[in-house]
mmCIF file of C-alpha atoms and ligand atoms in Angstrom:
data_model
loop_
_atom_site.group_PDB
_atom_site.id
_atom_site.type_symbol
_atom_site.label_atom_id
_atom_site.label_comp_id
_atom_site.label_asym_id
_atom_site.label_seq_id
_atom_site.Cartn_x
_atom_site.Cartn_y
_atom_site.Cartn_z
ATOM 1 C CA MET A 5 -25.200 19.219 -20.796
ATOM 2 C CA PRO A 6 -23.231 17.713 -17.860
ATOM 3 C CA GLU A 7 -24.015 19.143 -14.435
ATOM 4 C CA PHE A 8 -21.290 20.176 -11.935
ATOM 5 C CA ILE A 9 -22.307 19.927 -8.288
ATOM 6 C CA PRO A 10 -19.792 21.610 -5.949
ATOM 7 C CA VAL A 11 -17.990 19.312 -3.494
ATOM 8 C CA LEU A 12 -15.034 21.458 -2.338
ATOM 9 C CA LYS A 13 -14.257 25.085 -3.080
ATOM 10 C CA LYS A 14 -10.737 26.264 -3.889
ATOM 11 C CA GLU A 15 -10.402 27.764 -0.380
ATOM 12 C CA GLU A 16 -11.559 24.530 1.290
ATOM 13 C CA ILE A 17 -9.041 22.514 -0.728
ATOM 14 C CA ASP A 18 -6.315 24.943 0.298
ATOM 15 C CA GLN A 19 -7.145 24.514 4.002
ATOM 16 C CA MET A 20 -7.294 20.748 3.652
ATOM 17 C CA VAL A 21 -3.922 20.582 1.839
ATOM 18 C CA THR A 22 -2.354 22.812 4.515
ATOM 19 C CA ALA A 23 -3.613 20.494 7.279
ATOM 20 C CA VAL A 24 -2.336 17.343 5.530
ATOM 21 C CA ALA A 25 1.061 18.973 4.836
ATOM 22 C CA LYS A 26 1.359 19.900 8.513
ATOM 23 C CA ARG A 27 0.838 16.292 9.609
ATOM 24 C CA ILE A 28 3.331 15.007 7.025
ATOM 25 C CA SER A 29 5.927 17.611 8.065
ATOM 26 C CA ALA A 30 5.557 16.580 11.725
ATOM 27 C CA ASP A 31 5.798 12.850 10.933
ATOM 28 C CA TYR A 32 8.876 13.043 8.670
ATOM 29 C CA GLN A 33 11.289 15.147 10.744
ATOM 30 C CA ALA A 34 14.902 14.126 9.992
ATOM 31 C CA CYS A 35 13.859 11.714 7.222
ATOM 32 C CA GLU A 36 14.796 11.487 3.561
ATOM 33 C CA LEU A 37 11.266 11.860 2.252
ATOM 34 C CA ILE A 38 10.433 10.977 -1.336
ATOM 35 C CA LEU A 39 7.023 11.924 -2.695
ATOM 36 C CA ILE A 40 5.813 9.759 -5.552
ATOM 37 C CA GLY A 41 2.799 11.092 -7.415
ATOM 38 C CA ILE A 42 0.548 8.816 -9.438
ATOM 39 C CA LEU A 43 -0.027 10.348 -12.860
ATOM 40 C CA LYS A 44 -1.885 11.872 -14.180
ATOM 41 C CA GLY A 45 -4.451 13.005 -11.634
ATOM 42 C CA ALA A 46 -2.196 13.598 -8.602
ATOM 43 C CA PHE A 47 0.070 16.241 -10.123
ATOM 44 C CA VAL A 48 -2.074 19.223 -9.045
ATOM 45 C CA PHE A 49 -2.438 17.994 -5.448
ATOM 46 C CA LEU A 50 1.245 17.041 -5.248
ATOM 47 C CA SER A 51 2.428 20.427 -6.504
ATOM 48 C CA ASP A 52 0.392 22.279 -3.855
ATOM 49 C CA LEU A 53 1.169 19.778 -1.093
ATOM 50 C CA MET A 54 4.952 19.747 -1.586
ATOM 51 C CA ARG A 55 5.126 23.537 -1.263
ATOM 52 C CA LYS A 56 3.387 23.363 2.113
ATOM 53 C CA ILE A 57 5.627 20.565 3.471
ATOM 54 C CA SER A 58 8.372 22.019 5.635
ATOM 55 C CA VAL A 59 10.877 19.117 5.524
ATOM 56 C CA PRO A 60 13.128 18.510 2.484
ATOM 57 C CA VAL A 61 11.566 16.296 -0.180
ATOM 58 C CA LYS A 62 12.488 14.698 -3.467
ATOM 59 C CA VAL A 63 9.783 14.092 -6.058
ATOM 60 C CA ASP A 64 9.127 11.475 -8.701
ATOM 61 C CA PHE A 65 6.073 10.190 -10.556
ATOM 62 C CA VAL A 66 4.776 6.849 -11.706
ATOM 63 C CA GLY A 67 2.012 6.584 -14.289
ATOM 64 C CA ALA A 68 -0.969 4.266 -14.017
ATOM 65 C CA SER A 69 -4.034 3.982 -16.165
ATOM 66 C CA SER A 70 -7.288 2.105 -15.616
ATOM 67 C CA TYR A 71 -10.301 4.226 -16.588
ATOM 68 C CA GLY A 72 -10.158 5.088 -20.289
ATOM 69 C CA SER A 73 -13.051 7.476 -20.908
ATOM 70 C CA ASN A 74 -15.445 5.902 -18.412
ATOM 71 C CA THR A 75 -16.614 6.818 -14.922
ATOM 72 C CA PHE A 76 -15.809 3.314 -13.662
ATOM 73 C CA SER A 77 -12.526 1.427 -13.484
ATOM 74 C CA SER A 78 -11.691 -1.118 -16.190
ATOM 75 C CA GLU A 79 -9.837 -2.927 -13.363
ATOM 76 C CA LYS A 80 -7.012 -3.633 -15.820
ATOM 77 C CA ILE A 81 -4.201 -1.456 -14.582
ATOM 78 C CA HIS A 82 -1.085 -0.804 -16.568
ATOM 79 C CA LEU A 83 2.008 1.242 -15.880
ATOM 80 C CA THR A 84 2.344 4.248 -18.208
ATOM 81 C CA LYS A 85 5.501 5.639 -16.589
ATOM 82 C CA LYS A 86 8.166 3.847 -14.564
ATOM 83 C CA LEU A 87 9.871 5.089 -11.413
ATOM 84 C CA GLU A 88 13.075 6.998 -12.186
ATOM 85 C CA ILE A 89 14.753 7.684 -8.852
ATOM 86 C CA ASP A 90 16.278 5.176 -6.451
ATOM 87 C CA ILE A 91 14.011 4.607 -3.433
ATOM 88 C CA LYS A 92 15.937 1.717 -1.840
ATOM 89 C CA GLY A 93 16.177 2.353 1.910
ATOM 90 C CA LYS A 94 14.226 5.634 1.623
ATOM 91 C CA ASP A 95 11.010 6.906 3.212
ATOM 92 C CA VAL A 96 8.417 6.989 0.461
ATOM 93 C CA LEU A 97 5.035 8.677 0.471
ATOM 94 C CA VAL A 98 2.741 7.850 -2.441
ATOM 95 C CA ILE A 99 0.468 10.708 -3.486
ATOM 96 C CA GLU A 100 -2.825 9.761 -5.146
ATOM 97 C CA ASP A 101 -5.695 11.965 -6.268
ATOM 98 C CA ILE A 102 -8.635 9.680 -5.482
ATOM 99 C CA VAL A 103 -8.899 6.100 -4.282
ATOM 100 C CA ASP A 104 -11.953 4.291 -5.625
ATOM 101 C CA THR A 105 -11.658 0.482 -5.957
ATOM 102 C CA GLY A 106 -8.124 0.791 -4.576
ATOM 103 C CA LEU A 107 -6.800 -1.513 -7.306
ATOM 104 C CA THR A 108 -4.539 1.151 -8.847
ATOM 105 C CA LEU A 109 -2.973 1.900 -5.503
ATOM 106 C CA ALA A 110 -2.541 -1.787 -4.611
ATOM 107 C CA TYR A 111 -0.758 -2.291 -7.947
ATOM 108 C CA ILE A 112 1.504 0.734 -7.442
ATOM 109 C CA ILE A 113 2.293 -0.252 -3.838
ATOM 110 C CA ASP A 114 3.409 -3.720 -4.976
ATOM 111 C CA TYR A 115 5.497 -2.146 -7.722
ATOM 112 C CA LEU A 116 7.188 0.324 -5.340
ATOM 113 C CA LYS A 117 7.771 -2.301 -2.621
ATOM 114 C CA SER A 118 9.820 -4.286 -5.136
ATOM 115 C CA PHE A 119 12.471 -1.500 -4.988
ATOM 116 C CA GLY A 120 12.964 -1.979 -1.218
ATOM 117 C CA PRO A 121 11.998 1.375 0.366
ATOM 118 C CA LYS A 122 12.563 1.779 4.123
ATOM 119 C CA SER A 123 8.943 2.859 4.626
ATOM 120 C CA LEU A 124 5.977 3.242 2.316
ATOM 121 C CA ARG A 125 2.888 5.249 3.209
ATOM 122 C CA VAL A 126 -0.012 6.638 1.215
ATOM 123 C CA CYS A 127 -1.570 10.079 1.036
ATOM 124 C CA ALA A 128 -4.827 10.505 -0.911
ATOM 125 C CA LEU A 129 -6.668 13.715 -1.682
ATOM 126 C CA ILE A 130 -10.009 11.869 -1.710
ATOM 127 C CA ASP A 131 -10.971 8.527 -0.206
ATOM 128 C CA LYS A 132 -14.116 7.314 -2.001
ATOM 129 C CA HIS A 133 -15.618 4.302 -0.236
ATOM 130 C CA GLU A 134 -18.425 2.902 -2.337
ATOM 131 C CA ARG A 135 -16.512 0.622 -4.734
ATOM 132 C CA ARG A 136 -13.483 -0.396 -2.649
ATOM 133 C CA LYS A 137 -12.134 -3.828 -3.621
ATOM 134 C CA SER A 138 -8.698 -3.802 -2.074
ATOM 135 C CA SER A 139 -7.946 -3.445 1.632
ATOM 136 C CA ILE A 140 -5.177 -0.864 1.362
ATOM 137 C CA LYS A 141 -4.383 1.448 4.269
ATOM 138 C CA LEU A 142 -4.515 5.184 3.599
ATOM 139 C CA ASP A 143 -2.228 7.034 6.029
ATOM 140 C CA TYR A 144 -3.222 10.613 5.124
ATOM 141 C CA VAL A 145 -6.611 11.514 3.638
ATOM 142 C CA GLY A 146 -7.754 14.987 2.633
ATOM 143 C CA HIS A 147 -11.447 14.352 2.183
ATOM 144 C CA THR A 148 -13.811 11.373 2.364
ATOM 145 C CA LEU A 149 -16.708 10.687 0.011
ATOM 146 C CA GLN A 150 -19.165 7.821 -0.111
ATOM 147 C CA GLU A 151 -19.840 7.842 -3.847
ATOM 148 C CA GLY A 152 -20.059 9.810 -7.087
ATOM 149 C CA PHE A 153 -17.704 10.734 -9.888
ATOM 150 C CA CYS A 154 -15.606 13.861 -9.250
ATOM 151 C CA VAL A 155 -13.747 16.242 -11.528
ATOM 152 C CA GLY A 156 -11.501 19.248 -11.013
ATOM 153 C CA TYR A 157 -8.231 19.921 -9.161
ATOM 154 C CA GLY A 158 -6.439 17.291 -11.271
ATOM 155 C CA LEU A 159 -9.373 14.866 -11.534
ATOM 156 C CA ASP A 160 -10.638 14.275 -15.046
ATOM 157 C CA TYR A 161 -13.415 12.790 -17.069
ATOM 158 C CA GLY A 162 -11.950 11.519 -20.360
ATOM 159 C CA GLY A 163 -9.055 13.977 -19.980
ATOM 160 C CA ASP A 164 -11.244 17.050 -19.374
ATOM 161 C CA TYR A 165 -11.838 19.311 -16.364
ATOM 162 C CA ARG A 166 -8.473 18.783 -14.609
ATOM 163 C CA ASN A 167 -7.922 22.545 -14.577
ATOM 164 C CA LEU A 168 -11.021 23.438 -12.529
ATOM 165 C CA PRO A 169 -9.802 25.024 -9.259
ATOM 166 C CA GLY A 170 -12.579 23.372 -7.193
ATOM 167 C CA ILE A 171 -13.842 19.775 -7.015
ATOM 168 C CA TYR A 172 -17.296 18.868 -8.378
ATOM 169 C CA HIS A 173 -19.552 15.851 -8.679
ATOM 170 C CA LEU A 174 -20.095 15.329 -12.400
ATOM 171 C CA LYS A 175 -23.625 14.332 -13.378
ATOM 172 C CA LEU A 176 -23.763 13.167 -17.004
HETATM 173 P P1 IMP B 14 -9.152 2.820 -8.499
HETATM 174 O O1 IMP B 14 -8.074 1.939 -9.052
HETATM 175 O O2 IMP B 14 -10.525 2.289 -8.801
HETATM 176 O O3 IMP B 14 -8.975 3.129 -7.024
HETATM 177 O O4 IMP B 14 -9.107 4.166 -9.298
HETATM 178 C C1 IMP B 14 -8.132 5.075 -9.044
HETATM 179 C C2 IMP B 14 -7.931 6.002 -10.204
HETATM 180 O O5 IMP B 14 -9.118 6.180 -10.978
HETATM 181 C C3 IMP B 14 -7.580 7.342 -9.651
HETATM 182 O O6 IMP B 14 -6.188 7.494 -9.675
HETATM 183 C C4 IMP B 14 -8.256 8.298 -10.572
HETATM 184 O O7 IMP B 14 -7.358 8.686 -11.585
HETATM 185 C C5 IMP B 14 -9.390 7.537 -11.180
HETATM 186 N N1 IMP B 14 -10.677 7.887 -10.511
HETATM 187 C C6 IMP B 14 -11.352 7.193 -9.588
HETATM 188 N N2 IMP B 14 -12.463 7.826 -9.188
HETATM 189 C C7 IMP B 14 -12.483 8.970 -9.898
HETATM 190 C C8 IMP B 14 -13.365 10.103 -9.918
HETATM 191 O O8 IMP B 14 -14.384 10.196 -9.185
HETATM 192 N N3 IMP B 14 -13.032 11.098 -10.771
HETATM 193 C C9 IMP B 14 -11.925 11.065 -11.566
HETATM 194 N N4 IMP B 14 -11.064 10.054 -11.571
HETATM 195 C C10 IMP B 14 -11.342 9.009 -10.739
HETATM 196 MG MG1 MG B 15 -5.195 8.709 -10.884
#
């Protein structure tokens, strides 16, 4: 049986999301902010975050896949859903669930830059350091971890456990 070791409780996630939303709201006064969530994992975080942001936002998603059913990245990233709205000249904030090697984010940043946004920043729920391979800058981070494979609050293992309200280390 897999073991679930608690990392963040529902209440702790809520406080963390509130704090991140407050910083974003302060930084994007009088801007046309577009939130772009990376599917699938970021949709839970994005839906909570956007409702705590006090400036107007538009929302879109791009899809990226790299893991399959493993707990490590295949490092071959492919786009599973294209951008739909026009971000040329707009302030864009990419919303990611967890940054591990950073290769997914680097790929998505390159893709989004090709549309000519005015600004492009990144907000990640979890910044996981151990396997970083790309030197991307994370502008807003909810929580930092050194290592481990997490599930819950949008994060999955082979498609499971996204609906857990808290975040757990999964021990297989
Ligand atoms: P990266 O390209 O190695 O940074 O991986 C990023 C993507 O892999 C994230 O968007 C997640 O979907 C997934 N991922 C990385 N670490 C974990 C984890 O601990 N649990 C669940 N998914 C993860
Ligand atoms: Mg993801």
